[in-house]
Coordinates of C-alpha atoms (C1' of nucleotides) in Angstrom, one line a residue:
Chain A
X337 CA 19.6 38.1 50.5
X338 CA 17.9 36.1 53.2
X339 CA 14.8 35.3 51.4
X340 CA 12.6 32.4 52.6
X341 CA 9.6 31.2 50.8
X342 CA 6.3 31.2 52.7
X343 CA 5.4 27.6 53.2
X344 CA 1.7 28.3 52.9
X345 CA 2.0 30.0 49.6
X346 CA 4.3 27.4 48.2
X347 CA 2.0 24.7 49.4
X348 CA -0.9 26.4 47.7
X349 CA 0.9 27.0 44.5
X350 CA 2.8 23.8 44.2
X351 CA 0.3 21.4 45.8
X352 CA 3.0 19.9 47.9
X353 CA 3.0 20.4 51.7
X354 CA 6.6 19.7 52.7
X355 CA 5.1 17.7 55.6
X356 CA 5.4 14.2 56.8
X357 CA 2.9 12.7 59.2
X358 CA 3.8 9.8 61.5
X359 CA 1.0 7.9 63.0
X360 CA 1.5 5.7 66.0
X361 CA -0.9 3.8 68.3
X362 CA 0.4 5.4 71.5
X363 CA 2.7 8.4 71.6
X364 CA 4.1 7.8 75.0
X365 CA 5.4 4.3 74.8
X366 CA 9.0 3.4 74.6
X367 CA 8.9 1.7 71.2
X368 CA 6.8 4.3 69.4
X369 CA 8.5 7.3 70.8
X370 CA 11.8 5.8 69.9
X371 CA 10.7 5.2 66.3
X372 CA 9.4 8.8 66.2
X373 CA 12.7 10.2 67.3
X374 CA 14.5 8.5 64.5
X375 CA 12.0 9.7 61.9
X376 CA 11.9 13.2 63.2
X377 CA 15.6 13.6 62.9
X378 CA 15.6 12.6 59.3
X379 CA 12.7 14.8 58.4
X380 CA 14.3 17.8 60.2
X381 CA 17.5 17.2 58.2
X382 CA 15.5 17.1 55.0
X383 CA 13.8 20.4 56.0
X384 CA 10.4 18.8 56.3
X385 CA 7.8 19.5 58.9
X386 CA 7.1 16.6 61.1
X387 CA 3.7 15.9 62.4
X388 CA 2.6 13.3 64.9
X389 CA -0.8 11.7 65.2
X390 CA -1.8 9.3 68.0
X391 CA -4.2 6.7 66.8
X392 CA -5.5 4.9 69.8
X393 CA -8.1 2.9 68.0
X394 CA -9.3 1.8 64.6
X395 CA -11.9 4.6 64.5
X396 CA -9.2 7.2 64.8
X397 CA -7.2 5.5 62.1
X398 CA -10.1 5.4 59.7
X399 CA -10.8 9.0 60.4
X400 CA -7.2 9.9 59.5
X401 CA -7.3 7.9 56.3
X402 CA -10.8 8.8 55.3
X403 CA -10.9 10.7 52.0
X404 CA -12.9 13.5 53.6
X405 CA -10.0 14.2 55.9
X406 CA -8.0 15.1 52.8
X407 CA -4.7 14.0 54.2
X408 CA -3.2 14.8 50.8
X409 CA -3.6 18.4 51.5
X410 CA -1.9 18.2 54.8
X411 CA 1.0 16.0 54.1
X412 CA 3.1 14.6 51.3
X413 CA 3.9 11.4 53.0
X414 CA 2.7 9.2 55.8
X415 CA 4.6 6.8 58.1
X416 CA 2.4 4.2 59.8
X417 CA 4.0 2.5 62.8
X418 CA 2.2 -0.7 63.7
X419 CA -1.0 0.7 62.2
X420 CA -3.1 -1.6 60.1
X421 CA -4.3 -0.3 56.8
X422 CA -6.8 -1.8 54.4
X423 CA -6.0 -2.4 50.7
X424 CA -8.7 0.1 49.9
X425 CA -7.1 2.7 52.1
X426 CA -3.8 2.1 50.5
X427 CA -5.3 2.5 47.1
X428 CA -6.9 5.7 48.2
X429 CA -3.6 7.1 49.4
X430 CA -2.0 6.1 46.1
X431 CA -4.8 7.8 44.1
X432 CA -4.3 10.9 46.2
X433 CA -0.5 10.7 45.7
X434 CA 0.3 10.5 49.4
X435 CA 3.6 8.7 50.0
X436 CA 3.4 5.8 52.3
X437 CA 6.0 3.9 54.4
X438 CA 5.3 1.6 57.2
X439 CA 7.1 0.3 60.2
X440 CA 6.3 -3.1 61.7
X441 CA 3.9 -4.1 59.0
X442 CA 4.3 -4.2 55.3
X443 CA 2.1 -3.0 52.5
X444 CA 2.4 -4.2 49.0
X445 CA 4.0 -1.6 46.7
X446 CA 5.3 0.6 49.5
X447 CA 8.6 0.6 51.5
X448 CA 8.4 -1.0 54.9
X449 CA 10.8 -1.5 57.8
X450 CA 10.0 -4.5 59.7
X451 CA 11.9 -7.1 61.6
X452 CA 11.3 -10.7 60.9
X453 CA 9.1 -11.5 63.8
X454 CA 9.2 -15.2 63.2
X455 CA 12.9 -15.0 63.3
X456 CA 12.7 -13.2 66.6
X457 CA 10.8 -16.2 67.9
X458 CA 13.3 -18.6 66.5
X459 CA 16.2 -16.8 68.0
X460 CA 14.6 -16.9 71.4
X461 CA 13.7 -20.5 71.1
X462 CA 17.1 -21.5 69.8
X463 CA 18.9 -19.7 72.6
X464 CA 16.7 -21.3 75.3
X465 CA 16.8 -24.7 73.8
X466 CA 20.5 -24.5 73.3
X467 CA 20.9 -23.9 77.1
X468 CA 19.0 -27.1 77.6
X469 CA 15.5 -25.9 78.5
X470 CA 12.6 -28.0 77.6
X471 CA 9.7 -26.5 79.5
X472 CA 9.2 -23.2 77.8
X473 CA 6.7 -20.4 78.2
X474 CA 5.7 -17.3 76.3
X475 CA 4.6 -13.9 77.6
X476 CA 2.8 -11.8 75.0
X477 CA 0.1 -13.9 73.6
X478 CA -3.3 -13.1 72.2
X479 CA -4.7 -10.6 74.6
X480 CA -7.2 -7.9 73.7
X481 CA -6.1 -6.6 70.4
X482 CA -7.5 -3.1 69.7
X483 CA -5.1 -2.5 66.9
X484 CA -5.0 -5.9 65.3
X485 CA -1.5 -6.2 66.3
X486 CA 0.0 -9.3 64.7
X487 CA 3.5 -9.2 65.9
X488 CA 2.7 -11.6 68.8
X489 CA 1.3 -14.2 66.4
X490 CA 4.4 -14.1 64.2
X491 CA 6.8 -14.3 67.1
X492 CA 5.0 -17.2 68.6
X493 CA 4.9 -19.0 65.3
X494 CA 8.7 -18.7 64.9
X495 CA 9.1 -19.8 68.5
X496 CA 7.0 -22.9 68.0
X497 CA 8.6 -23.7 64.7
X498 CA 12.0 -24.0 66.4
X499 CA 10.5 -26.1 69.1
X500 CA 8.8 -28.4 66.7
X501 CA 12.1 -28.8 64.8
X502 CA 13.6 -30.2 68.0
X503 CA 10.6 -32.3 68.8
X504 CA 9.6 -30.2 71.8
X505 CA 6.0 -29.0 72.2
X506 CA 4.8 -25.8 73.8
X507 CA 2.2 -26.3 76.5
X508 CA -0.7 -24.0 75.6
X509 CA -1.1 -23.4 79.3
X510 CA 2.2 -21.7 79.3
X511 CA 1.3 -19.0 76.9
X512 CA 0.5 -15.9 78.9
X513 CA -1.2 -12.9 77.6
X514 CA 0.4 -9.5 77.8
X515 CA -0.1 -6.2 76.0
X516 CA 3.5 -5.2 76.1
X517 CA 3.5 -3.3 79.3
X518 CA 5.5 -3.8 82.5
X519 CA 2.4 -4.4 84.5
X520 CA 1.2 -7.1 82.1
X521 CA 4.6 -8.8 82.5
X522 CA 4.1 -9.1 86.2
X523 CA 0.7 -10.5 85.9
X524 CA 1.7 -12.9 83.2
X525 CA 4.7 -14.2 85.1
X526 CA 2.5 -14.7 88.2
X527 CA 0.2 -16.8 86.1
X528 CA 3.0 -18.9 84.7
X529 CA 4.4 -19.5 88.2
X530 CA 1.0 -20.6 89.4
X531 CA 1.0 -23.3 86.7
X532 CA 1.2 -26.8 88.2
X533 CA 4.3 -27.5 86.1
X534 CA 5.9 -24.1 85.7
X535 CA 8.5 -23.3 83.0
X536 CA 12.2 -23.3 83.4
X537 CA 12.6 -20.6 80.7
X538 CA 10.4 -17.8 79.5
X539 CA 10.3 -15.8 76.2
X540 CA 8.9 -12.4 76.8
X541 CA 7.9 -10.6 73.6
X542 CA 9.2 -7.3 74.8
X543 CA 11.7 -6.1 77.3
X544 CA 9.1 -4.2 79.2
X545 CA 7.1 -7.3 79.8
X546 CA 10.3 -9.1 80.7
X547 CA 11.0 -6.4 83.3
X548 CA 7.6 -7.1 84.9
X549 CA 8.3 -10.8 84.7
X550 CA 11.7 -10.4 86.4
X551 CA 10.0 -8.5 89.1
X552 CA 7.4 -11.2 89.6
X553 CA 10.1 -13.8 89.7
X554 CA 12.0 -11.9 92.4
X555 CA 8.9 -11.4 94.4
X556 CA 8.5 -15.2 94.3
X557 CA 12.0 -15.6 95.5
X558 CA 13.3 -16.9 92.2
X559 CA 16.6 -15.8 90.7
X560 CA 16.4 -14.9 87.0
X561 CA 18.9 -16.8 85.0
X562 CA 19.4 -19.4 87.7
X563 CA 16.0 -20.6 88.8
X564 CA 14.2 -19.5 85.8
X565 CA 15.6 -18.0 82.6
X566 CA 14.0 -15.1 80.7
X567 CA 14.7 -13.5 77.4
X568 CA 13.1 -10.3 76.1
X569 CA 13.0 -8.4 72.9
X570 CA 14.2 -4.8 72.1
X571 CA 17.2 -4.0 74.2
X572 CA 15.5 -1.3 76.0
X573 CA 17.8 1.1 77.9
X574 CA 16.8 -0.5 81.1
X575 CA 17.7 -4.0 80.0
X576 CA 21.4 -3.7 80.5
X577 CA 20.7 -2.3 83.9
X578 CA 18.9 -5.4 85.1
X579 CA 21.2 -7.6 82.9
X580 CA 18.4 -8.9 80.8
X581 CA 19.2 -11.2 78.0
X582 CA 17.3 -9.9 75.0
X583 CA 17.1 -9.7 71.2
X584 CA 18.1 -6.3 70.1
X585 CA 16.4 -4.4 67.4
X586 CA 17.6 -1.0 66.3
X587 CA 14.5 1.0 67.0
X588 CA 15.7 4.5 66.4
X589 CA 16.9 3.2 63.1
X590 CA 13.5 1.8 62.2
X591 CA 12.1 5.3 62.3
X592 CA 15.1 6.9 60.5
X593 CA 15.0 4.3 57.8
X594 CA 11.3 4.5 57.2
X595 CA 11.6 8.2 56.9
X596 CA 14.5 7.9 54.4
X597 CA 12.6 5.3 52.4
X598 CA 9.5 7.5 52.3
X599 CA 11.5 10.5 51.1
X600 CA 13.1 8.5 48.4
X601 CA 9.9 7.0 47.2
X602 CA 8.2 10.4 47.2
X603 CA 11.1 11.8 45.1
X604 CA 11.0 8.8 42.8
X605 CA 7.3 9.0 41.9
X606 CA 6.3 12.6 42.2
X607 CA 3.0 12.1 40.6
X608 CA 2.5 8.4 39.9
X609 CA -1.0 7.0 39.9
X610 CA -1.1 3.4 41.0
X611 CA 1.5 1.2 42.7
X612 CA 4.1 0.6 40.1
X613 CA 7.2 -0.1 42.1
X614 CA 7.5 -3.4 43.9
X615 CA 7.0 -3.8 47.6
X616 CA 10.3 -3.6 49.3
X617 CA 10.7 -4.6 52.9
X618 CA 13.7 -3.7 54.9
X619 CA 14.6 -6.1 57.6
X620 CA 16.7 -4.5 60.4
X621 CA 19.3 -6.7 61.9
X622 CA 18.5 -8.6 65.0
X623 CA 21.1 -9.4 67.6
X624 CA 21.0 -11.8 70.5
X625 CA 22.4 -10.1 73.5
X626 CA 23.2 -12.7 76.1
X627 CA 23.2 -11.3 79.6
X628 CA 22.5 -12.7 83.0
X629 CA 18.9 -13.7 82.9
X630 CA 19.3 -16.8 80.9
X631 CA 21.3 -19.8 81.8
X632 CA 21.1 -23.6 81.9
X633 CA 18.1 -25.1 83.6
X634 CA 18.4 -25.5 87.3
X635 CA 18.9 -29.1 88.2
X636 CA 16.1 -29.5 90.7
Chain B
X155 CA -22.3 19.0 51.3
X156 CA -19.0 17.6 52.5
X157 CA -16.9 20.7 51.8
X158 CA -13.6 21.0 53.5
X159 CA -11.4 24.0 53.2
X160 CA -7.9 23.5 51.9
X161 CA -5.6 24.2 54.8
X162 CA -2.9 25.7 52.6
X163 CA -5.2 28.2 50.9
X164 CA -6.7 29.2 54.2
X165 CA -3.3 29.6 55.7
X166 CA -2.2 31.8 53.0
X167 CA -5.3 33.9 52.9
X168 CA -5.8 34.2 56.7
X169 CA -2.2 34.2 57.8
X170 CA -3.0 31.6 60.4
X171 CA -1.6 28.1 60.2
X172 CA -3.8 26.0 62.5
X173 CA -0.6 24.4 63.7
X174 CA 1.0 24.0 67.1
X175 CA 4.6 23.1 67.5
X176 CA 5.9 21.4 70.6
X177 CA 9.7 21.4 71.1
X178 CA 11.4 19.0 73.4
X179 CA 15.0 18.3 74.2
X180 CA 14.7 14.6 73.5
X181 CA 11.8 13.0 71.8
X182 CA 12.3 9.5 73.1
X183 CA 12.5 10.0 76.7
X184 CA 9.8 9.0 79.1
X185 CA 9.0 12.4 80.4
X186 CA 9.0 14.3 77.2
X187 CA 7.1 11.7 75.2
X188 CA 4.5 11.7 78.0
X189 CA 4.1 15.4 77.9
X190 CA 3.8 15.2 74.1
X191 CA 1.0 12.7 74.3
X192 CA -1.0 15.0 76.5
X193 CA -0.5 18.0 74.2
X194 CA -1.2 16.0 71.1
X195 CA -4.5 14.8 72.3
X196 CA -5.7 18.3 73.1
X197 CA -4.5 19.6 69.7
X198 CA -6.2 16.8 67.9
X199 CA -9.4 17.5 69.7
X200 CA -9.2 21.2 68.7
X201 CA -8.5 20.3 65.1
X202 CA -5.0 21.6 65.1
X203 CA -2.0 20.1 63.4
X204 CA 0.5 19.0 65.9
X205 CA 4.2 19.2 65.0
X206 CA 7.1 17.9 67.1
X207 CA 10.6 19.2 67.0
X208 CA 13.5 17.7 68.8
X209 CA 16.0 20.3 70.2
X210 CA 19.0 18.4 71.3
X211 CA 21.1 21.5 71.9
X212 CA 21.1 25.3 72.2
X213 CA 22.1 25.7 68.6
X214 CA 19.0 23.8 67.4
X215 CA 16.9 25.9 69.7
X216 CA 18.3 29.1 68.4
X217 CA 17.8 27.9 64.9
X218 CA 14.1 27.3 65.6
X219 CA 13.6 30.6 67.2
X220 CA 15.7 32.6 64.8
X221 CA 13.6 35.1 63.0
X222 CA 14.9 33.8 59.7
X223 CA 13.2 30.5 60.4
X224 CA 9.9 32.4 60.3
X225 CA 8.2 30.1 62.7
X226 CA 5.2 32.5 62.5
X227 CA 4.6 31.2 59.1
X228 CA 4.6 27.6 60.2
X229 CA 2.7 27.7 63.5
X230 CA 0.3 29.8 65.5
X231 CA 1.7 28.6 68.8
X232 CA 4.7 27.0 70.4
X233 CA 5.0 24.8 73.4
X234 CA 8.4 24.6 74.9
X235 CA 9.1 21.8 77.3
X236 CA 12.2 22.3 79.5
X237 CA 13.6 24.5 76.8
X238 CA 15.3 27.7 77.8
X239 CA 14.4 30.8 75.9
X240 CA 15.9 34.3 76.2
X241 CA 13.8 37.4 76.8
X242 CA 14.8 38.6 73.4
X243 CA 13.5 35.5 71.8
X244 CA 10.3 35.8 73.8
X245 CA 9.9 39.4 72.6
X246 CA 10.6 38.3 69.0
X247 CA 7.8 35.6 69.2
X248 CA 5.4 38.2 70.7
X249 CA 6.3 40.6 67.9
X250 CA 5.6 37.9 65.4
X251 CA 2.4 37.0 67.2
X252 CA 3.3 33.4 67.9
X253 CA 1.5 32.0 70.9
X254 CA 3.8 30.6 73.6
X255 CA 3.3 28.3 76.5
X256 CA 5.9 26.5 78.4
X257 CA 6.2 23.4 80.5
X258 CA 8.8 23.1 83.3
X259 CA 10.0 26.6 83.0
X260 CA 8.1 29.9 83.1
X261 CA 8.3 32.9 80.9
X262 CA 6.9 36.2 82.0
X263 CA 3.7 37.1 80.2
X264 CA 3.0 33.6 79.0
X265 CA 1.2 30.6 80.5
X266 CA 3.3 28.0 82.0
X267 CA 2.8 24.6 83.6
X268 CA 5.5 23.8 86.0
X269 CA 5.6 22.0 89.3
X270 CA 7.2 23.6 92.2
X271 CA 10.6 21.9 92.2
X272 CA 11.7 23.3 95.5
X273 CA 8.5 21.7 96.9
X274 CA 9.5 18.4 95.3
X275 CA 12.8 18.6 97.2
X276 CA 11.0 19.5 100.4
X277 CA 8.5 16.6 100.2
X278 CA 11.4 14.2 99.6
X279 CA 13.4 15.6 102.6
X280 CA 10.4 15.7 104.8
X281 CA 9.5 12.1 104.1
X282 CA 13.0 10.8 104.7
X283 CA 13.6 13.0 107.7
X284 CA 10.2 11.9 109.1
X285 CA 11.3 8.3 108.9
X286 CA 14.3 9.2 111.0
X287 CA 17.1 9.4 108.4
X288 CA 19.9 11.8 109.1
X289 CA 22.5 10.8 106.6
X290 CA 21.0 11.8 103.3
X291 CA 22.1 11.8 99.7
X292 CA 20.9 13.2 96.4
X293 CA 21.2 11.8 92.9
X294 CA 20.7 14.2 90.1
X295 CA 23.1 17.0 90.7
X296 CA 24.9 19.4 88.5
X297 CA 26.3 17.2 85.8
X298 CA 26.9 18.4 82.2
X299 CA 24.1 20.6 81.4
X300 CA 23.6 21.1 77.7
X301 CA 20.2 22.5 78.0
X302 CA 20.7 24.7 81.1
X303 CA 18.3 22.6 82.9
X304 CA 17.6 24.1 86.3
X305 CA 15.2 21.6 87.7
X306 CA 18.0 19.9 89.7
X307 CA 19.1 23.1 91.3
X308 CA 15.6 23.9 92.5
X309 CA 14.9 20.4 93.8
X310 CA 18.2 20.4 95.7
X311 CA 17.5 23.8 97.1
X312 CA 14.1 22.7 98.5
X313 CA 15.7 19.5 99.9
X314 CA 18.4 21.5 101.6
X315 CA 15.9 24.0 103.0
X316 CA 14.1 21.3 104.7
X317 CA 17.2 19.8 106.1
X318 CA 18.4 23.2 107.4
X319 CA 15.1 23.6 109.1
X320 CA 15.8 20.5 111.1
X321 CA 19.4 21.4 111.7
X322 CA 20.7 18.6 109.5
X323 CA 23.3 19.3 106.9
X324 CA 23.8 17.7 103.5
X325 CA 27.3 16.3 103.0
X326 CA 28.4 17.7 99.6
X327 CA 30.1 14.4 99.0
X328 CA 26.7 12.8 99.0
X329 CA 25.4 14.7 96.0
X330 CA 25.9 12.5 93.0
X331 CA 25.6 13.7 89.4
X332 CA 23.0 12.2 87.1
X333 CA 21.4 13.2 83.9
X334 CA 18.1 11.6 84.5
X335 CA 18.8 8.3 82.9
X336 CA 18.7 4.8 84.4
X337 CA 22.4 4.3 83.7
X338 CA 23.3 7.5 85.5
X339 CA 21.4 6.3 88.5
X340 CA 23.4 3.1 88.7
X341 CA 26.7 5.0 88.5
X342 CA 25.6 7.6 91.0
X343 CA 24.5 5.0 93.5
X344 CA 27.7 3.1 93.1
X345 CA 29.6 6.4 93.9
X346 CA 27.4 7.0 97.0
X347 CA 28.0 3.5 98.2
X348 CA 31.7 3.9 97.8
X349 CA 31.6 6.9 100.1
X350 CA 33.3 6.3 103.4
X351 CA 30.2 7.2 105.3
X352 CA 27.4 6.2 102.9
X353 CA 23.9 7.4 103.2
X354 CA 20.9 5.7 104.8
X355 CA 18.5 7.4 102.5
X356 CA 18.7 8.7 98.9
X357 CA 16.6 11.2 97.0
X358 CA 16.8 10.5 93.3
X359 CA 15.5 13.4 91.2
X360 CA 13.7 11.1 88.8
X361 CA 12.3 7.6 88.9
X362 CA 14.5 6.5 86.1
X363 CA 17.6 7.4 88.1
X364 CA 16.0 5.7 91.1
X365 CA 15.6 2.5 89.1
X366 CA 19.3 2.6 88.4
X367 CA 20.0 3.3 92.0
X368 CA 17.9 0.4 93.2
X369 CA 19.7 -1.9 90.8
X370 CA 23.0 -0.8 92.1
X371 CA 21.8 -1.3 95.7
X372 CA 20.7 -4.8 94.9
X373 CA 24.0 -5.6 93.2
X374 CA 25.7 -4.5 96.4
X375 CA 23.5 -6.8 98.3
X376 CA 21.5 -4.0 99.9
X377 CA 17.7 -4.2 100.3
X378 CA 16.0 -1.0 99.3
X379 CA 13.7 0.3 102.0
X380 CA 15.5 -1.7 104.6
X381 CA 19.2 -1.2 104.3
X382 CA 18.9 2.0 102.3
X383 CA 15.8 4.0 101.5
X384 CA 15.2 5.6 98.2
X385 CA 12.6 8.0 96.9
X386 CA 12.2 9.0 93.3
X387 CA 10.1 11.6 91.4
X388 CA 7.5 11.1 88.6
X389 CA 5.6 7.9 89.3
X390 CA 6.8 6.3 86.1
X391 CA 4.8 3.2 85.1
X392 CA 7.6 1.0 86.3
X393 CA 7.7 2.5 89.8
X394 CA 4.7 0.6 91.1
X395 CA 6.3 -2.6 89.7
X396 CA 9.4 -2.3 91.8
X397 CA 7.5 -0.7 94.6
X398 CA 9.4 2.5 94.5
X399 CA 8.4 5.3 96.8
X400 CA 8.0 8.4 94.6
X401 CA 6.6 11.9 94.2
X402 CA 4.0 11.7 91.6
X403 CA 3.5 14.5 89.0
X404 CA 0.8 14.2 86.4
X405 CA 2.9 14.3 83.3
X406 CA 0.3 13.7 80.7
X407 CA -1.6 16.5 82.2
X408 CA 1.3 18.8 82.0
X409 CA 1.1 18.5 78.2
X410 CA -2.6 18.7 78.0
X411 CA -2.8 21.7 80.2
X412 CA 0.0 23.6 78.4
X413 CA -1.9 23.0 75.1
X414 CA -5.1 24.2 76.5
X415 CA -3.5 27.3 78.0
X416 CA -1.8 27.9 74.7
X417 CA -5.1 27.6 72.8
X418 CA -6.9 29.9 75.2
X419 CA -4.1 32.5 75.1
X420 CA -4.1 32.4 71.3
X421 CA -7.8 32.9 71.2
X422 CA -7.6 35.8 73.7
X423 CA -5.1 37.8 71.9
X424 CA -5.5 37.0 68.2
X425 CA -3.3 39.9 67.2
X426 CA -1.9 41.6 70.3
X427 CA 1.5 43.2 70.1
X428 CA 3.4 43.0 73.3
X429 CA 2.9 41.0 76.4
X430 CA -0.2 42.5 78.0
X431 CA -1.5 39.7 80.1
X432 CA 0.2 38.8 83.3
X433 CA 2.3 35.7 83.6
X434 CA 0.3 32.8 85.0
X435 CA 2.0 29.7 86.2
X436 CA 0.0 26.6 86.7
X437 CA 1.4 24.3 89.4
X438 CA 0.2 20.7 89.0
X439 CA -0.4 18.8 92.2
X440 CA 2.4 16.7 93.7
X441 CA 1.6 13.6 95.6
X442 CA 3.8 11.6 97.8
X443 CA 3.3 7.9 97.0
X444 CA 4.8 5.8 99.7
X445 CA 5.7 2.3 98.7
X446 CA 8.3 -0.1 99.8
X447 CA 11.7 1.5 99.0
X448 CA 11.6 3.9 102.0
X449 CA 11.5 2.9 105.6
X450 CA 13.1 3.8 108.9
X451 CA 16.9 3.7 109.0
X452 CA 18.4 0.3 109.6
X453 CA 19.6 0.2 113.2
X454 CA 23.2 -0.8 112.4
Chain C
dC985 C1' 16.9 31.2 28.1
dT986 C1' 14.7 34.9 30.5
dG987 C1' 10.7 37.3 32.1
dA988 C1' 5.8 38.2 32.6
dA989 C1' 1.3 36.5 33.8
dA990 C1' -2.1 33.3 35.3
dG991 C1' -3.8 31.0 38.7
dC992 C1' -3.7 27.8 43.3
dG993 C1' -8.5 28.2 46.9
dC994 C1' -9.3 30.6 50.2
dT995 C1' -10.4 35.0 53.6
dA996 C1' -11.6 39.6 54.5
dA997 C1' -12.7 43.8 53.2
dC998 C1' -15.9 46.2 50.7
dA999 C1' -20.0 47.4 48.0
dA1000 C1' -24.6 46.8 47.3
Chain D
dT981 C1' -27.5 41.9 55.9
dT982 C1' -25.6 39.3 51.6
dG983 C1' -22.7 39.1 47.5
dT984 C1' -18.7 40.4 45.2
dT985 C1' -13.8 41.1 44.5
dA986 C1' -9.1 41.8 45.5
dG987 C1' -5.3 39.9 47.0
dC988 C1' -2.3 36.3 50.1
dG989 C1' 3.0 34.8 47.8
dC990 C1' 4.3 31.5 45.6
dT991 C1' 5.0 28.1 41.2
dT992 C1' 4.4 27.0 36.6
dT993 C1' 3.4 27.8 32.2
dC994 C1' 3.6 30.4 28.2
dA995 C1' 5.1 34.0 25.4
dG996 C1' 9.0 36.8 24.1

DNA sequence: CTGAAAGCGCTAACAA
DNA sequence: TTGTTAGCGCTTTCAG
C-alpha cells in the first residue's frame, strides 16, 4: 500500500537527515541562483530535501559551521558556493560526518567544481592579444572583499601571464575595481575611460560588469567592438542579446555536478572519520564565445 | 550550558518541523530568486529551516501538494510564488495544518502578497498617454502558459481600461507575446517594429523583456525615449543602468513579507481545522520611476 | 532468514 | 508548581 516513512522518525532513528544544504553568499544574484537551480534539480531527483542558506558575511558563515549549530543534525551534506572555509572547519565537518562539496573553491579531500580561473584570464588575454590589442584593461580587481573572494586574483594572474608571455605589460592604472555587479561595471569603465591613455580592449571578469561597461562606453559615444573591445565571463542570458563576446562557463551544471559529487561521496563513505579519499577537482569546460564586442583595435 | 535540542527528535515528538518551504516555478530567474532571498532572510532570523523547491510544471506542483507526499511532515508552512493551487489542494493543506502564504496570487483564507496588476497596467498607460502617445503596444501577452500565469492578463486589462477611459483603443496586432525573458523581448519588439503601423510607445510587462526590446530598437536604429518610448516593470538592477523607465515593485520585500505573514498565521492558529480567518491580501506599493526611455512621441 | 524488541532524544501529558 | 513517564515512528540489532 501507499506507505511513506515519516522523515522525522527516520531521521531520529537512523541519524541521517536526507537533507542537503547549499550555502551561497547572495541568494539573488545571477551566478548563485543559477548554481542553486542546478543543485536543487539533482537533489529533488534524488529525493533529498534541499535547503538554502544565505551567507552574506564571514560571521554568518562561522555561525553555520560552528559546532554548536550542529549542522550534522540538520543535513547530511553541505555544498559551499564561493564560500571560504578554514581547515579547522573542514576537519570539524569530517569529524561530524557531514558531506562536503564545493563550487568555485576547492578543499583538500572533498569534491569540488571549479573552473580554472587562471585559464579564464589566459583565454581572455589570448583573444584580445590575437586581435592585435596591446593596451589592455581589467575590470574586476581587488575591491572590498567581504567574502575573501579570490577568483579575481586568479583571473588576473592568468591574464597577466599571457601578457607577459608576449612581452606586453599591464598598466596597473588600467585595473579597475568591481564587485561583479552591473553598476560596478559602469563605474569601472568610466574610470578606465578617464585614464589619460585609455585601453583599446577590456577584460571584464563577469558579464554583468561587462554590461555596465558597455553601457558606459555607449554613454561616452564609443562603439563596443569597434572603438573599444570588451570581453566578459559567464555567458549570461543577456550576453547574446547585446552581442557580448564572453567566456562561457556552464553554471547550472556547476550546481548539478557539485550535488552529484556530494551524493556520491556521501554514499561512498557513510561513516568515515577523517579525509581518506583524495581531493578531486572537477573543471567545467570553458568556451570562448566570440560575438560583436571584440574586434581589432581601431586604427586611430 | 550549551544545550541544543536535536531537531529530528523534537520534530518527531512535537509533530512540528520548524521548516518553511518556498516553491517557485523557476529558481534561477531574477524575480523568483529575489523573492526567495527576502523570504530566506526572515526564516533564518526566525530560526527556521528554509527549503526551496522548483516547480517547473503543473505535474511537479501536484506532486508536491499530493497528500501522499505528506508535506505536513516536512514543513510547517508553505510559500507559493506565482504557483497556482486548486481549492481542493488548499483545503487539503488546511486539513493537514500546513500554513500557507502566497506571493503573486491570492488564496481565500490565507495571507497573500501581491501587487495590483491591473494598477500596474493603468500606471503604464497613464504615463504613456500623459506623454501624448496614442499608438501603444504591449509586450508580454498570452504566450504559452505552462503555469497558468495570469499576471499578463491583469496587466493588460488595467492598461486597456486606462486607454478606454481616454477613448483610445489598443490594436490587437500590437500585443506581442513574451514569456518574461530578455530574448522574448527582442523577438516581440522585432514583431512590433515589423507592424505596418508600428507603435510610438511600448509597455513591456517586465524589465527583462524591456531590455530585450531596447536592444531590438537599437538594432533597428531607433533611440528609446526619442523615437519609441518604452516602460518596463520591476526596477531590476540593470534598469537604472540603461536608464529604463519602469514601475518599481519591492521584490525582496514580497518574499520577506510573505514569510512574516506565514509565520504570524502559523503562530495564530497552531492547530486550527478549516479556514477561519479572512483572506488578507497585502499590496506592496508601486512606484513609477521615470527615466530616459520614455518621452513625448516623436513628431514624425 | 524472519520477526520481535530496544532505543533514537525529545515533548507533552500526567502525577505528585 | 515541579518531576516523571509514556510514547512519537522509525531503524537496527539481536534473538529465534
